[in-house]
């Protein structure tokens, strides 16, 4: 079955780069997503990458995908205190709308 | 647009009580889902709908019912609340771009405690 794993916690200093990692198990994934959840709020889609891509850049965000190792990462450049949140990766496998699995989330703490 | 709205924000129930969590979206999205979020676990899919009148079970459907009589509304009913249903519940809506990205938009959540 599908399984998406993330480390639970990451702490970085303001201005540094953050790298949040995710591993997944299902090789039939089509899209991989990164969501951000601020305290008391729902999930907000940050970016996504199609499974036949290696990298996607969107302003301060860089997504890297290593399909061979089933490893996904999200790099946030120049991390700000407003980036403090929980970050979820999610994998969508072939088969329709409901075929998405979320990771457990990584809590990013940005130290001023 | 208000996006996806959920009511109530907080709810406390006694074991055995029933209630309905409301979810509405004003983006004319055809797809809607209910998830629960528990500590140390990712979001788990309870039920979903691919259009008005069409619903199906997700990963953890037991103890919950849904219906989708309109495109906008997707209520989640707890039939007889149990402490194991203590969780944060999120409703999401989605549309399908070309290629099947199914970008999901989430509501703010309902925090439910069952005593």
GROMACS .gro file of N, CA, C and O in nm, chain A residues 69-112:
model
  176
   69UNK      N    1   1.489   0.691  -0.598
   69UNK     CA    2   1.491   0.669  -0.453
   69UNK      C    3   1.357   0.700  -0.388
   69UNK      O    4   1.344   0.690  -0.266
   70UNK      N    5   1.259   0.744  -0.468
   70UNK     CA    6   1.127   0.782  -0.416
   70UNK      C    7   1.142   0.885  -0.304
   70UNK      O    8   1.087   0.871  -0.194
   71UNK      N    9   1.217   0.988  -0.332
   71UNK     CA   10   1.247   1.092  -0.235
   71UNK      C   11   1.209   1.228  -0.292
   71UNK      O   12   1.244   1.262  -0.405
   72UNK      N   13   1.138   1.303  -0.212
   72UNK     CA   14   1.090   1.436  -0.249
   72UNK      C   15   1.140   1.536  -0.144
   72UNK      O   16   1.140   1.505  -0.025
   73UNK      N   17   1.183   1.652  -0.187
   73UNK     CA   18   1.224   1.753  -0.090
   73UNK      C   19   1.169   1.890  -0.128
   73UNK      O   20   1.141   1.917  -0.245
   74UNK      N   21   1.152   1.972  -0.025
   74UNK     CA   22   1.107   2.110  -0.043
   74UNK      C   23   1.212   2.200   0.021
   74UNK      O   24   1.239   2.189   0.140
   75UNK      N   25   1.272   2.286  -0.060
   75UNK     CA   26   1.370   2.380  -0.009
   75UNK      C   27   1.307   2.518  -0.006
   75UNK      O   28   1.250   2.564  -0.106
   76UNK      N   29   1.316   2.583   0.110
   76UNK     CA   30   1.268   2.720   0.124
   76UNK      C   31   1.390   2.809   0.143
   76UNK      O   32   1.463   2.796   0.242
   77UNK      N   33   1.414   2.896   0.047
   77UNK     CA   34   1.528   2.987   0.056
   77UNK      C   35   1.493   3.106   0.145
   77UNK      O   36   1.376   3.146   0.153
   78UNK      N   37   1.597   3.159   0.215
   78UNK     CA   38   1.577   3.280   0.297
   78UNK      C   39   1.454   3.263   0.388
   78UNK      O   40   1.358   3.341   0.381
   79UNK      N   41   1.456   3.162   0.471
   79UNK     CA   42   1.340   3.128   0.554
   79UNK      C   43   1.304   3.244   0.647
   79UNK      O   44   1.390   3.302   0.713
   80UNK      N   45   1.176   3.274   0.653
   80UNK     CA   46   1.124   3.382   0.735
   80UNK      C   47   1.038   3.326   0.849
   80UNK      O   48   0.991   3.213   0.842
   81UNK      N   49   1.015   3.409   0.953
   81UNK     CA   50   0.934   3.361   1.065
   81UNK      C   51   0.793   3.325   1.019
   81UNK      O   52   0.729   3.237   1.077
   82UNK      N   53   0.745   3.390   0.915
   82UNK     CA   54   0.613   3.357   0.861
   82UNK      C   55   0.607   3.221   0.794
   82UNK      O   56   0.498   3.173   0.761
   83UNK      N   57   0.722   3.159   0.774
   83UNK     CA   58   0.725   3.023   0.718
   83UNK      C   59   0.704   2.916   0.825
   83UNK      O   60   0.690   2.798   0.793
   84UNK      N   61   0.704   2.956   0.952
   84UNK     CA   62   0.680   2.859   1.060
   84UNK      C   63   0.541   2.799   1.043
   84UNK      O   64   0.440   2.872   1.039
   85UNK      N   65   0.536   2.667   1.031
   85UNK     CA   66   0.409   2.598   1.003
   85UNK      C   67   0.439   2.448   0.998
   85UNK      O   68   0.553   2.405   1.018
   86UNK      N   69   0.335   2.372   0.971
   86UNK     CA   70   0.353   2.228   0.944
   86UNK      C   71   0.343   2.209   0.794
   86UNK      O   72   0.252   2.262   0.730
   87UNK      N   73   0.437   2.135   0.739
   87UNK     CA   74   0.442   2.111   0.595
   87UNK      C   75   0.412   1.963   0.568
   87UNK      O   76   0.476   1.875   0.624
   88UNK      N   77   0.315   1.941   0.481
   88UNK     CA   78   0.275   1.806   0.445
   88UNK      C   79   0.314   1.778   0.300
   88UNK      O   80   0.287   1.860   0.212
   89UNK      N   81   0.373   1.662   0.278
   89UNK     CA   82   0.382   1.616   0.140
   89UNK      C   83   0.270   1.517   0.116
   89UNK      O   84   0.216   1.457   0.210
   90UNK      N   85   0.231   1.504  -0.007
   90UNK     CA   86   0.122   1.414  -0.043
   90UNK      C   87   0.152   1.355  -0.180
   90UNK      O   88   0.209   1.421  -0.267
   91UNK      N   89   0.111   1.231  -0.194
   91UNK     CA   90   0.136   1.159  -0.318
   91UNK      C   91   0.001   1.123  -0.379
   91UNK      O   92  -0.087   1.072  -0.310
   92UNK      N   93  -0.014   1.151  -0.507
   92UNK     CA   94  -0.134   1.107  -0.578
   92UNK      C   95  -0.092   0.997  -0.674
   92UNK      O   96   0.000   1.015  -0.754
   93UNK      N   97  -0.158   0.882  -0.663
   93UNK     CA   98  -0.126   0.772  -0.753
   93UNK      C   99  -0.230   0.765  -0.862
   93UNK      O  100  -0.340   0.821  -0.851
   94UNK      N  101  -0.196   0.696  -0.966
   94UNK     CA  102  -0.287   0.682  -1.079
   94UNK      C  103  -0.414   0.611  -1.035
   94UNK      O  104  -0.410   0.514  -0.961
   95UNK      N  105  -0.527   0.665  -1.076
   95UNK     CA  106  -0.652   0.595  -1.043
   95UNK      C  107  -0.765   0.685  -1.004
   95UNK      O  108  -0.875   0.637  -0.979
   96UNK      N  109  -0.742   0.817  -0.996
   96UNK     CA  110  -0.855   0.903  -0.972
   96UNK      C  111  -0.838   0.999  -0.856
   96UNK      O  112  -0.739   1.000  -0.785
   97UNK      N  113  -0.943   1.075  -0.836
   97UNK     CA  114  -0.941   1.186  -0.740
   97UNK      C  115  -0.906   1.140  -0.600
   97UNK      O  116  -0.832   1.206  -0.527
   98UNK      N  117  -0.956   1.027  -0.556
   98UNK     CA  118  -0.943   0.987  -0.416
   98UNK      C  119  -0.809   0.923  -0.385
   98UNK      O  120  -0.779   0.896  -0.270
   99UNK      N  121  -0.729   0.901  -0.486
   99UNK     CA  122  -0.606   0.825  -0.467
   99UNK      C  123  -0.490   0.915  -0.423
   99UNK      O  124  -0.390   0.929  -0.493
  100UNK      N  125  -0.505   0.975  -0.307
  100UNK     CA  126  -0.399   1.063  -0.254
  100UNK      C  127  -0.368   1.022  -0.112
  100UNK      O  128  -0.457   0.990  -0.034
  101UNK      N  129  -0.240   1.019  -0.078
  101UNK     CA  130  -0.193   0.983   0.056
  101UNK      C  131  -0.107   1.097   0.110
  101UNK      O  132  -0.015   1.143   0.042
  102UNK      N  133  -0.138   1.138   0.233
  102UNK     CA  134  -0.063   1.246   0.297
  102UNK      C  135   0.041   1.191   0.392
  102UNK      O  136   0.020   1.089   0.458
  103UNK      N  137   0.153   1.262   0.402
  103UNK     CA  138   0.251   1.232   0.505
  103UNK      C  139   0.204   1.282   0.640
  103UNK      O  140   0.098   1.345   0.652
  104UNK      N  141   0.285   1.257   0.742
  104UNK     CA  142   0.248   1.293   0.879
  104UNK      C  143   0.274   1.440   0.909
  104UNK      O  144   0.229   1.490   1.011
  105UNK      N  145   0.346   1.508   0.823
  105UNK     CA  146   0.372   1.650   0.844
  105UNK      C  147   0.504   1.675   0.915
  105UNK      O  148   0.542   1.601   1.005
  106UNK      N  149   0.574   1.782   0.874
  106UNK     CA  150   0.697   1.827   0.938
  106UNK      C  151   0.673   1.967   0.995
  106UNK      O  152   0.635   2.058   0.920
  107UNK      N  153   0.695   1.981   1.123
  107UNK     CA  154   0.676   2.112   1.186
  107UNK      C  155   0.805   2.192   1.171
  107UNK      O  156   0.911   2.151   1.222
  108UNK      N  157   0.797   2.302   1.101
  108UNK     CA  158   0.913   2.390   1.080
  108UNK      C  159   0.907   2.505   1.180
  108UNK      O  160   0.809   2.579   1.186
  109UNK      N  161   1.013   2.515   1.259
  109UNK     CA  162   1.025   2.625   1.354
  109UNK      C  163   1.136   2.718   1.305
  109UNK      O  164   1.249   2.673   1.283
  110UNK      N  165   1.105   2.845   1.288
  110UNK     CA  166   1.204   2.943   1.243
  110UNK      C  167   1.243   3.031   1.361
  110UNK      O  168   1.158   3.097   1.421
  111UNK      N  169   1.372   3.028   1.392
  111UNK     CA  170   1.421   3.102   1.508
  111UNK      C  171   1.469   3.240   1.461
  111UNK      O  172   1.552   3.249   1.372
  112UNK      N  173   1.417   3.348   1.523
  112UNK     CA  174   1.456   3.482   1.477
  112UNK      C  175   1.604   3.510   1.503
  112UNK      O  176   1.666   3.454   1.593
   0.00000   0.00000   0.00000
